PDB file of C-alpha atoms in Angstrom:
ATOM      1  CA  MET A1037     -22.295   3.381 -34.846  1.00 49.00           C
ATOM      2  CA  CYS A1038     -22.703   0.310 -32.643  1.00 47.00           C
ATOM      3  CA  GLU A1039     -25.803   0.066 -30.457  1.00 46.00           C
ATOM      4  CA  PRO A1040     -24.936  -0.328 -26.761  1.00 46.00           C
ATOM      5  CA  GLN A1041     -25.430  -3.800 -25.375  1.00 47.00           C
ATOM      6  CA  THR A1042     -26.744  -3.848 -21.798  1.00 43.00           C
ATOM      7  CA  ILE A1043     -24.907  -6.370 -19.698  1.00 44.00           C
ATOM      8  CA  ALA A1044     -27.659  -7.533 -17.375  1.00 40.00           C
ATOM      9  CA  GLY A1045     -28.311 -10.513 -15.154  1.00 46.00           C
ATOM     10  CA  GLY A1046     -25.566  -9.982 -12.595  1.00 55.00           C
ATOM     11  CA  ALA A1047     -27.504  -7.091 -11.081  1.00 58.00           C
ATOM     12  CA  ARG A1048     -31.133  -6.093 -10.681  1.00 58.00           C
ATOM     13  CA  VAL A1049     -32.821  -5.141 -13.925  1.00 64.00           C
ATOM     14  CA  ASP A1050     -33.604  -1.718 -12.449  1.00 75.00           C
ATOM     15  CA  ALA A1051     -30.051  -1.193 -11.135  1.00 86.00           C
ATOM     16  CA  PRO A1052     -28.563   2.105 -12.309  1.00 91.00           C
ATOM     17  CA  VAL A1053     -25.973   2.158 -15.076  1.00 94.00           C
ATOM     18  CA  SER A1054     -22.497   2.703 -13.623  1.00 95.00           C
ATOM     19  CA  ILE A1055     -20.477   2.691 -16.846  1.00 97.00           C
ATOM     20  CA  ASN A1056     -21.784   3.652 -20.278  1.00 98.00           C
ATOM     21  CA  VAL A1057     -19.391   3.081 -23.183  1.00 98.00           C
ATOM     22  CA  GLN A1058     -20.668   4.573 -26.432  1.00 98.00           C
ATOM     23  CA  ASP A1059     -19.018   3.929 -29.823  1.00 98.00           C
ATOM     24  CA  VAL A1060     -15.524   4.347 -28.387  1.00 98.00           C
ATOM     25  CA  HIS A1061     -12.481   4.607 -30.645  1.00 98.00           C
ATOM     26  CA  ILE A1062      -8.951   4.794 -29.216  1.00 98.00           C
ATOM     27  CA  ARG A1063      -5.931   5.614 -31.360  1.00 96.00           C
ATOM     28  CA  TYR A1064      -2.307   6.196 -30.446  1.00 91.00           C
ATOM     29  CA  ARG A1065       1.046   6.286 -32.224  1.00 87.00           C
ATOM     30  CA  VAL A1066       4.020   3.976 -31.667  1.00 81.00           C
ATOM     31  CA  TYR A1067       7.452   3.699 -33.219  1.00 73.00           C
ATOM     32  CA  GLU A1068       7.400   1.479 -36.274  1.00 65.00           C
ATOM     33  CA  ASP A1069      10.688  -0.190 -35.326  1.00 59.00           C
ATOM     34  CA  GLN A1070      10.992  -0.667 -31.576  1.00 53.00           C
ATOM     35  CA  ALA A1071      14.492  -2.122 -32.048  1.00 51.00           C
ATOM     36  CA  PHE A1072      15.854   1.014 -33.763  1.00 54.00           C
ATOM     37  CA  SER A1073      19.476   1.188 -32.550  1.00 58.00           C
ATOM     38  CA  ALA A1074      21.827   4.131 -32.025  1.00 61.00           C
ATOM     39  CA  ARG A1075      23.926   2.944 -34.994  1.00 61.00           C
ATOM     40  CA  GLN A1076      20.854   2.925 -37.226  1.00 59.00           C
ATOM     41  CA  TRP A1077      19.972   6.393 -35.986  1.00 55.00           C
ATOM     42  CA  VAL A1078      23.445   7.673 -36.957  1.00 60.00           C
ATOM     43  CA  SER A1079      23.368   5.958 -40.370  1.00 63.00           C
ATOM     44  CA  SER A1080      19.957   7.490 -41.082  1.00 62.00           C
ATOM     45  CA  GLY A1081      21.414  10.972 -40.718  1.00 60.00           C
ATOM     46  CA  PHE A1082      19.955  11.416 -37.220  1.00 54.00           C
ATOM     47  CA  LYS A1083      16.437  11.314 -38.553  1.00 60.00           C
ATOM     48  CA  GLY A1084      13.761  10.311 -36.103  1.00 60.00           C
ATOM     49  CA  ARG A1085      12.103   6.938 -36.258  1.00 62.00           C
ATOM     50  CA  GLN A1086       8.860   6.680 -38.165  1.00 75.00           C
ATOM     51  CA  THR A1087       5.691   6.255 -36.145  1.00 79.00           C
ATOM     52  CA  ILE A1088       2.554   4.374 -37.049  1.00 85.00           C
ATOM     53  CA  GLU A1089      -0.977   4.785 -35.775  1.00 90.00           C
ATOM     54  CA  VAL A1090      -2.585   1.970 -33.798  1.00 91.00           C
ATOM     55  CA  HIS A1091      -6.393   1.814 -33.778  1.00 95.00           C
ATOM     56  CA  ALA A1092      -6.563   0.012 -30.427  1.00 96.00           C
ATOM     57  CA  VAL A1093     -10.336   0.155 -29.839  1.00 98.00           C
ATOM     58  CA  GLN A1094     -12.817   0.380 -32.697  1.00 98.00           C
ATOM     59  CA  GLY A1095     -16.439   1.355 -32.112  1.00 98.00           C
ATOM     60  CA  VAL A1096     -17.016  -0.516 -28.848  1.00 98.00           C
ATOM     61  CA  SER A1097     -20.299   0.090 -26.975  1.00 98.00           C
ATOM     62  CA  PHE A1098     -21.775  -1.504 -23.849  1.00 97.00           C
ATOM     63  CA  GLU A1099     -23.292  -0.661 -20.468  1.00 95.00           C
ATOM     64  CA  VAL A1100     -22.467  -2.036 -17.022  1.00 95.00           C
ATOM     65  CA  ARG A1101     -24.911  -1.777 -14.124  1.00 93.00           C
ATOM     66  CA  ALA A1102     -24.257  -1.328 -10.424  1.00 91.00           C
ATOM     67  CA  GLY A1103     -23.517  -4.617  -8.670  1.00 88.00           C
ATOM     68  CA  GLU A1104     -21.957  -6.327 -11.675  1.00 92.00           C
ATOM     69  CA  VAL A1105     -18.489  -7.776 -12.139  1.00 91.00           C
ATOM     70  CA  LEU A1106     -17.513  -7.467 -15.789  1.00 96.00           C
ATOM     71  CA  GLY A1107     -14.612  -9.466 -17.188  1.00 96.00           C
ATOM     72  CA  LEU A1108     -12.725  -8.223 -20.253  1.00 96.00           C
ATOM     73  CA  ILE A1109     -10.975 -10.944 -22.240  1.00 96.00           C
ATOM     74  CA  GLY A1110      -9.106 -11.092 -25.521  1.00 95.00           C
ATOM     75  CA  SER A1111      -5.718 -11.894 -26.987  1.00 92.00           C
ATOM     76  CA  ASN A1112      -2.691  -9.638 -26.530  1.00 90.00           C
ATOM     77  CA  GLY A1113      -3.230  -6.371 -28.381  1.00 90.00           C
ATOM     78  CA  SER A1114      -7.012  -6.735 -28.435  1.00 94.00           C
ATOM     79  CA  GLY A1115      -7.545  -3.379 -26.701  1.00 95.00           C
ATOM     80  CA  LYS A1116      -8.446  -4.556 -23.175  1.00 95.00           C
ATOM     81  CA  SER A1117      -5.946  -2.436 -21.267  1.00 91.00           C
ATOM     82  CA  SER A1118      -6.518   0.603 -23.470  1.00 94.00           C
ATOM     83  CA  LEU A1119     -10.251   0.379 -22.824  1.00 96.00           C
ATOM     84  CA  ILE A1120     -10.015  -0.031 -19.040  1.00 95.00           C
ATOM     85  CA  ARG A1121      -7.531   2.869 -18.883  1.00 92.00           C
ATOM     86  CA  ALA A1122     -10.020   4.966 -20.840  1.00 95.00           C
ATOM     87  CA  ILE A1123     -12.781   4.060 -18.376  1.00 95.00           C
ATOM     88  CA  ALA A1124     -10.434   5.206 -15.604  1.00 89.00           C
ATOM     89  CA  GLY A1125      -9.833   8.503 -17.419  1.00 90.00           C
ATOM     90  CA  LEU A1126      -6.166   7.695 -18.057  1.00 87.00           C
ATOM     91  CA  GLN A1127      -6.445   7.236 -21.831  1.00 92.00           C
ATOM     92  CA  SER A1128      -7.879   9.830 -24.211  1.00 96.00           C
ATOM     93  CA  LEU A1129     -10.503   8.906 -26.802  1.00 98.00           C
ATOM     94  CA  ALA A1130     -10.269   9.553 -30.532  1.00 97.00           C
ATOM     95  CA  SER A1131     -14.070   9.595 -30.619  1.00 98.00           C
ATOM     96  CA  GLY A1132     -17.057   8.276 -28.720  1.00 98.00           C
ATOM     97  CA  GLN A1133     -17.957   8.752 -25.073  1.00 98.00           C
ATOM     98  CA  ILE A1134     -17.518   7.020 -21.720  1.00 98.00           C
ATOM     99  CA  ASP A1135     -19.806   8.027 -18.875  1.00 97.00           C
ATOM    100  CA  VAL A1136     -18.662   6.801 -15.446  1.00 96.00           C
ATOM    101  CA  ARG A1137     -21.179   7.395 -12.682  1.00 93.00           C
ATOM    102  CA  GLY A1138     -19.441   6.998  -9.366  1.00 88.00           C
ATOM    103  CA  ARG A1139     -16.045   7.149  -7.670  1.00 83.00           C
ATOM    104  CA  ALA A1140     -13.629   4.865  -9.527  1.00 84.00           C
ATOM    105  CA  ALA A1141     -10.387   3.309  -8.297  1.00 80.00           C
ATOM    106  CA  MET A1142      -7.922   1.974 -10.884  1.00 81.00           C
ATOM    107  CA  LEU A1143      -5.708  -0.930  -9.918  1.00 73.00           C
ATOM    108  CA  GLY A1144      -3.141  -2.513 -12.205  1.00 61.00           C
ATOM    109  CA  VAL A1145       0.253  -4.144 -12.234  1.00 51.00           C
ATOM    110  CA  GLY A1146       1.607  -0.691 -13.069  1.00 49.00           C
ATOM    111  CA  ALA A1147      -0.315   1.060 -10.302  1.00 57.00           C
ATOM    112  CA  VAL A1148       1.265   4.404  -9.499  1.00 65.00           C
ATOM    113  CA  LEU A1149       3.226   4.211  -6.240  1.00 80.00           C
ATOM    114  CA  LYS A1150       6.192   6.313  -5.158  1.00 90.00           C
ATOM    115  CA  PRO A1151       9.197   3.962  -4.883  1.00 91.00           C
ATOM    116  CA  ARG A1152      11.355   6.377  -2.869  1.00 94.00           C
ATOM    117  CA  LEU A1153       8.759   6.572  -0.130  1.00 95.00           C
ATOM    118  CA  SER A1154       7.981   3.884   2.398  1.00 96.00           C
ATOM    119  CA  GLY A1155       4.976   1.635   2.056  1.00 95.00           C
ATOM    120  CA  LEU A1156       3.503   3.471   5.026  1.00 95.00           C
ATOM    121  CA  ARG A1157       3.821   6.856   3.291  1.00 95.00           C
ATOM    122  CA  ASN A1158       2.254   5.417   0.151  1.00 94.00           C
ATOM    123  CA  VAL A1159      -0.674   4.149   2.201  1.00 94.00           C
ATOM    124  CA  MET A1160      -1.117   7.617   3.705  1.00 94.00           C
ATOM    125  CA  LEU A1161      -0.955   9.373   0.333  1.00 92.00           C
ATOM    126  CA  GLY A1162      -3.279   6.848  -1.299  1.00 88.00           C
ATOM    127  CA  GLY A1163      -5.814   7.141   1.500  1.00 89.00           C
ATOM    128  CA  LEU A1164      -5.768  10.945   1.424  1.00 90.00           C
ATOM    129  CA  ALA A1165      -6.259  10.850  -2.367  1.00 83.00           C
ATOM    130  CA  MET A1166      -9.386   8.742  -1.797  1.00 81.00           C
ATOM    131  CA  GLY A1167     -10.770  11.300   0.637  1.00 84.00           C
ATOM    132  CA  LEU A1168     -10.014   9.459   3.876  1.00 88.00           C
ATOM    133  CA  SER A1169      -8.967  11.411   6.962  1.00 93.00           C
ATOM    134  CA  ARG A1170      -5.620  10.739   8.648  1.00 94.00           C
ATOM    135  CA  GLU A1171      -7.469   9.141  11.549  1.00 95.00           C
ATOM    136  CA  GLU A1172      -9.350   6.786   9.176  1.00 94.00           C
ATOM    137  CA  ILE A1173      -6.115   5.826   7.416  1.00 94.00           C
ATOM    138  CA  GLU A1174      -4.273   5.189  10.684  1.00 94.00           C
ATOM    139  CA  ALA A1175      -7.147   2.949  11.810  1.00 94.00           C
ATOM    140  CA  GLU A1176      -6.672   0.862   8.640  1.00 92.00           C
ATOM    141  CA  LEU A1177      -2.867   0.621   8.641  1.00 92.00           C
ATOM    142  CA  GLU A1178      -2.672  -2.698  10.475  1.00 92.00           C
ATOM    143  CA  ASN A1179      -5.335  -4.220   8.196  1.00 90.00           C
ATOM    144  CA  VAL A1180      -3.522  -2.973   5.084  1.00 92.00           C
ATOM    145  CA  ALA A1181      -0.198  -4.422   6.213  1.00 92.00           C
ATOM    146  CA  GLU A1182      -1.816  -7.740   7.116  1.00 91.00           C
ATOM    147  CA  PHE A1183      -3.955  -8.007   3.966  1.00 88.00           C
ATOM    148  CA  SER A1184      -1.061  -7.180   1.636  1.00 89.00           C
ATOM    149  CA  GLY A1185       1.313  -9.471   3.490  1.00 89.00           C
ATOM    150  CA  VAL A1186       4.133  -6.891   3.576  1.00 92.00           C
ATOM    151  CA  GLY A1187       4.261  -6.913   7.396  1.00 91.00           C
ATOM    152  CA  ASP A1188       7.040  -4.826   8.944  1.00 92.00           C
ATOM    153  CA  ALA A1189       8.364  -4.023   5.450  1.00 95.00           C
ATOM    154  CA  ILE A1190       5.629  -1.403   5.256  1.00 95.00           C
ATOM    155  CA  ARG A1191       8.155   0.969   6.891  1.00 95.00           C
ATOM    156  CA  ARG A1192      10.792   0.353   4.210  1.00 96.00           C
ATOM    157  CA  PRO A1193      11.065   2.222   0.875  1.00 96.00           C
ATOM    158  CA  MET A1194       8.896   0.721  -1.857  1.00 94.00           C
ATOM    159  CA  SER A1195      12.024   0.455  -4.021  1.00 94.00           C
ATOM    160  CA  THR A1196      13.074  -2.501  -1.843  1.00 96.00           C
ATOM    161  CA  TYR A1197       9.831  -4.401  -2.543  1.00 94.00           C
ATOM    162  CA  SER A1198       9.396  -7.200  -5.033  1.00 90.00           C
ATOM    163  CA  SER A1199       6.894  -6.631  -7.858  1.00 82.00           C
ATOM    164  CA  GLY A1200       4.456  -8.936  -6.069  1.00 82.00           C
ATOM    165  CA  MET A1201       4.720  -6.978  -2.820  1.00 88.00           C
ATOM    166  CA  ARG A1202       4.105  -3.694  -4.662  1.00 88.00           C
ATOM    167  CA  ALA A1203       1.054  -5.097  -6.441  1.00 82.00           C
ATOM    168  CA  ARG A1204      -0.399  -6.547  -3.224  1.00 86.00           C
ATOM    169  CA  LEU A1205       0.067  -3.275  -1.359  1.00 90.00           C
ATOM    170  CA  ALA A1206      -1.470  -1.340  -4.255  1.00 87.00           C
ATOM    171  CA  PHE A1207      -4.543  -3.584  -4.085  1.00 84.00           C
ATOM    172  CA  ALA A1208      -4.826  -3.102  -0.325  1.00 88.00           C
ATOM    173  CA  ILE A1209      -4.549   0.684  -0.706  1.00 88.00           C
ATOM    174  CA  ALA A1210      -7.098   0.858  -3.533  1.00 82.00           C
ATOM    175  CA  THR A1211      -9.650  -1.086  -1.501  1.00 83.00           C
ATOM    176  CA  MET A1212      -9.120   0.573   1.896  1.00 84.00           C
ATOM    177  CA  ARG A1213     -12.349   2.375   1.159  1.00 81.00           C
ATOM    178  CA  VAL A1214     -14.716   0.236  -0.878  1.00 76.00           C
ATOM    179  CA  PRO A1215     -14.968   2.175  -4.160  1.00 78.00           C
ATOM    180  CA  GLU A1216     -18.171   2.573  -6.142  1.00 86.00           C
ATOM    181  CA  ILE A1217     -16.292   1.341  -9.217  1.00 90.00           C
ATOM    182  CA  LEU A1218     -13.182  -0.848  -9.045  1.00 86.00           C
ATOM    183  CA  LEU A1219     -11.108  -1.237 -12.221  1.00 89.00           C
ATOM    184  CA  ILE A1220      -8.548  -4.067 -12.139  1.00 86.00           C
ATOM    185  CA  ASP A1221      -5.991  -4.650 -14.907  1.00 83.00           C
ATOM    186  CA  GLU A1222      -4.199  -7.981 -14.350  1.00 73.00           C
ATOM    187  CA  ALA A1223      -3.381  -7.055 -10.733  1.00 57.00           C
ATOM    188  CA  LEU A1224      -4.936 -10.219  -9.297  1.00 58.00           C
ATOM    189  CA  ALA A1225      -2.476 -12.410 -11.180  1.00 58.00           C
ATOM    190  CA  VAL A1226       0.222 -11.693  -8.595  1.00 58.00           C
ATOM    191  CA  GLY A1227       0.692 -13.290  -5.217  1.00 62.00           C
ATOM    192  CA  ASP A1228       0.125 -16.764  -3.902  1.00 68.00           C
ATOM    193  CA  LYS A1229      -3.093 -18.745  -3.915  1.00 75.00           C
ATOM    194  CA  GLU A1230      -4.131 -17.434  -0.495  1.00 77.00           C
ATOM    195  CA  PHE A1231      -3.722 -13.771  -1.502  1.00 77.00           C
ATOM    196  CA  ARG A1232      -5.654 -14.287  -4.741  1.00 76.00           C
ATOM    197  CA  ALA A1233      -8.486 -15.863  -2.747  1.00 78.00           C
ATOM    198  CA  ARG A1234      -8.560 -12.902  -0.344  1.00 78.00           C
ATOM    199  CA  SER A1235      -8.484 -10.500  -3.292  1.00 78.00           C
ATOM    200  CA  PHE A1236     -11.513 -12.104  -4.884  1.00 76.00           C
ATOM    201  CA  GLU A1237     -13.325 -11.982  -1.549  1.00 80.00           C
ATOM    202  CA  ARG A1238     -12.685  -8.227  -1.532  1.00 76.00           C
ATOM    203  CA  VAL A1239     -13.986  -7.969  -5.117  1.00 73.00           C
ATOM    204  CA  GLN A1240     -17.171  -9.725  -4.057  1.00 73.00           C
ATOM    205  CA  GLN A1241     -17.452  -7.331  -1.124  1.00 74.00           C
ATOM    206  CA  VAL A1242     -17.374  -4.392  -3.535  1.00 71.00           C
ATOM    207  CA  ARG A1243     -20.084  -6.009  -5.628  1.00 67.00           C
ATOM    208  CA  GLU A1244     -22.294  -6.818  -2.622  1.00 73.00           C
ATOM    209  CA  GLN A1245     -22.217  -3.167  -1.618  1.00 73.00           C
ATOM    210  CA  ALA A1246     -23.748  -2.324  -5.021  1.00 59.00           C
ATOM    211  CA  GLY A1247     -20.363  -1.448  -6.441  1.00 82.00           C
ATOM    212  CA  THR A1248     -19.208  -2.220  -9.976  1.00 91.00           C
ATOM    213  CA  VAL A1249     -16.061  -4.151 -10.874  1.00 90.00           C
ATOM    214  CA  VAL A1250     -14.328  -4.325 -14.254  1.00 93.00           C
ATOM    215  CA  LEU A1251     -11.617  -6.983 -14.422  1.00 90.00           C
ATOM    216  CA  VAL A1252      -9.015  -7.520 -17.160  1.00 92.00           C
ATOM    217  CA  SER A1253      -7.336 -10.904 -16.873  1.00 86.00           C
ATOM    218  CA  HIS A1254      -5.627 -13.542 -18.998  1.00 84.00           C
ATOM    219  CA  SER A1255      -6.907 -16.152 -16.559  1.00 85.00           C
ATOM    220  CA  LEU A1256     -10.097 -17.476 -18.095  1.00 92.00           C
ATOM    221  CA  ARG A1257     -10.769 -19.486 -14.939  1.00 89.00           C
ATOM    222  CA  GLU A1258     -10.801 -16.284 -12.873  1.00 85.00           C
ATOM    223  CA  ILE A1259     -13.149 -14.591 -15.352  1.00 91.00           C
ATOM    224  CA  ALA A1260     -15.540 -17.555 -15.368  1.00 92.00           C
ATOM    225  CA  SER A1261     -15.573 -17.948 -11.587  1.00 88.00           C
ATOM    226  CA  SER A1262     -15.654 -14.340 -10.376  1.00 84.00           C
ATOM    227  CA  CYS A1263     -17.512 -12.333 -13.035  1.00 92.00           C
ATOM    228  CA  THR A1264     -21.228 -11.949 -13.675  1.00 93.00           C
ATOM    229  CA  HIS A1265     -20.701 -11.065 -17.352  1.00 94.00           C
ATOM    230  CA  ALA A1266     -17.914 -10.916 -19.872  1.00 97.00           C
ATOM    231  CA  VAL A1267     -16.903  -8.871 -22.906  1.00 98.00           C
ATOM    232  CA  TRP A1268     -14.617 -10.372 -25.540  1.00 98.00           C
ATOM    233  CA  LEU A1269     -12.511  -7.936 -27.550  1.00 97.00           C
ATOM    234  CA  GLU A1270     -10.592  -9.016 -30.635  1.00 96.00           C
ATOM    235  CA  GLN A1271      -8.408  -6.668 -32.683  1.00 95.00           C
ATOM    236  CA  GLY A1272     -10.083  -3.733 -30.983  1.00 97.00           C
ATOM    237  CA  ARG A1273     -13.629  -4.793 -31.840  1.00 98.00           C
ATOM    238  CA  LEU A1274     -16.434  -6.158 -29.693  1.00 98.00           C
ATOM    239  CA  ARG A1275     -16.613  -9.856 -30.572  1.00 97.00           C
ATOM    240  CA  MET A1276     -19.099 -11.142 -27.962  1.00 97.00           C
ATOM    241  CA  THR A1277     -20.825 -10.281 -24.683  1.00 96.00           C
ATOM    242  CA  GLY A1278     -22.784 -12.519 -22.340  1.00 95.00           C
ATOM    243  CA  PRO A1279     -22.494 -14.916 -19.394  1.00 96.00           C
ATOM    244  CA  PRO A1280     -18.798 -15.489 -18.658  1.00 96.00           C
ATOM    245  CA  GLY A1281     -19.015 -19.265 -19.119  1.00 95.00           C
ATOM    246  CA  GLU A1282     -20.410 -18.889 -22.637  1.00 96.00           C
ATOM    247  CA  VAL A1283     -17.993 -16.129 -23.638  1.00 97.00           C
ATOM    248  CA  VAL A1284     -14.975 -18.029 -22.271  1.00 96.00           C
ATOM    249  CA  ALA A1285     -16.068 -21.226 -24.047  1.00 96.00           C
ATOM    250  CA  ALA A1286     -16.400 -19.392 -27.372  1.00 96.00           C
ATOM    251  CA  TYR A1287     -12.998 -17.746 -26.873  1.00 96.00           C
ATOM    252  CA  GLU A1288     -11.348 -21.086 -26.094  1.00 94.00           C
ATOM    253  CA  GLN A1289     -12.866 -22.662 -29.210  1.00 92.00           C
ATOM    254  CA  LEU A1290     -11.256 -19.965 -31.359  1.00 84.00           C
ATOM    255  CA  GLY A1291      -7.911 -20.538 -29.682  1.00 66.00           C
TER     256      GLY A1291
END
């Protein structure tokens, strides 16, 4: 069993632990041949495709304290998204434990929005799910529309939005109320330079209010500039933790 590594320095030493990841293992099954065609299925006698087990996260342990911004880096398939989904409670564990102390909001490029409903209705539903009253949501509608950049399109069905518009609105909804823990999976990679700058300002606002942020990103520059600490995963294992500049430099040397 791995001993937990306390990620400190970005918050007070006596700051409470917001996220405690203890010897976490994540396994799931996938089809062995993703390109299995209908013709192959017929020729095989209608037998189902074989599945294989993927050990996505293997014995990872660390702690994150209130007020920190943790960046998760690693190559494709390293287990980053599986781990952040597990922290959000969206991915089951094979073994180990994750203790999340606070109200968490998960934001990703695949954030759950209802495409048949208007942006406005999605804002209302998202706000109610976060415990806001209708009056509080209505007071924030103009800010949400302005921050996301969707403008008058907020009254149109989400199915008419571009992927960038959906991601920007999802970010605005998730941060209407500053969460105690904000989990971001690649969502800040969308939008123009101005929106990304505003998004990072909002991330810093969460941190300043003693919130905790966990950010998954392929942009090493974003990790180095916006995070207080970083965790490097490789093939599901914890490769390195520490100041983001040092972790990013070590990762780049390997690549």
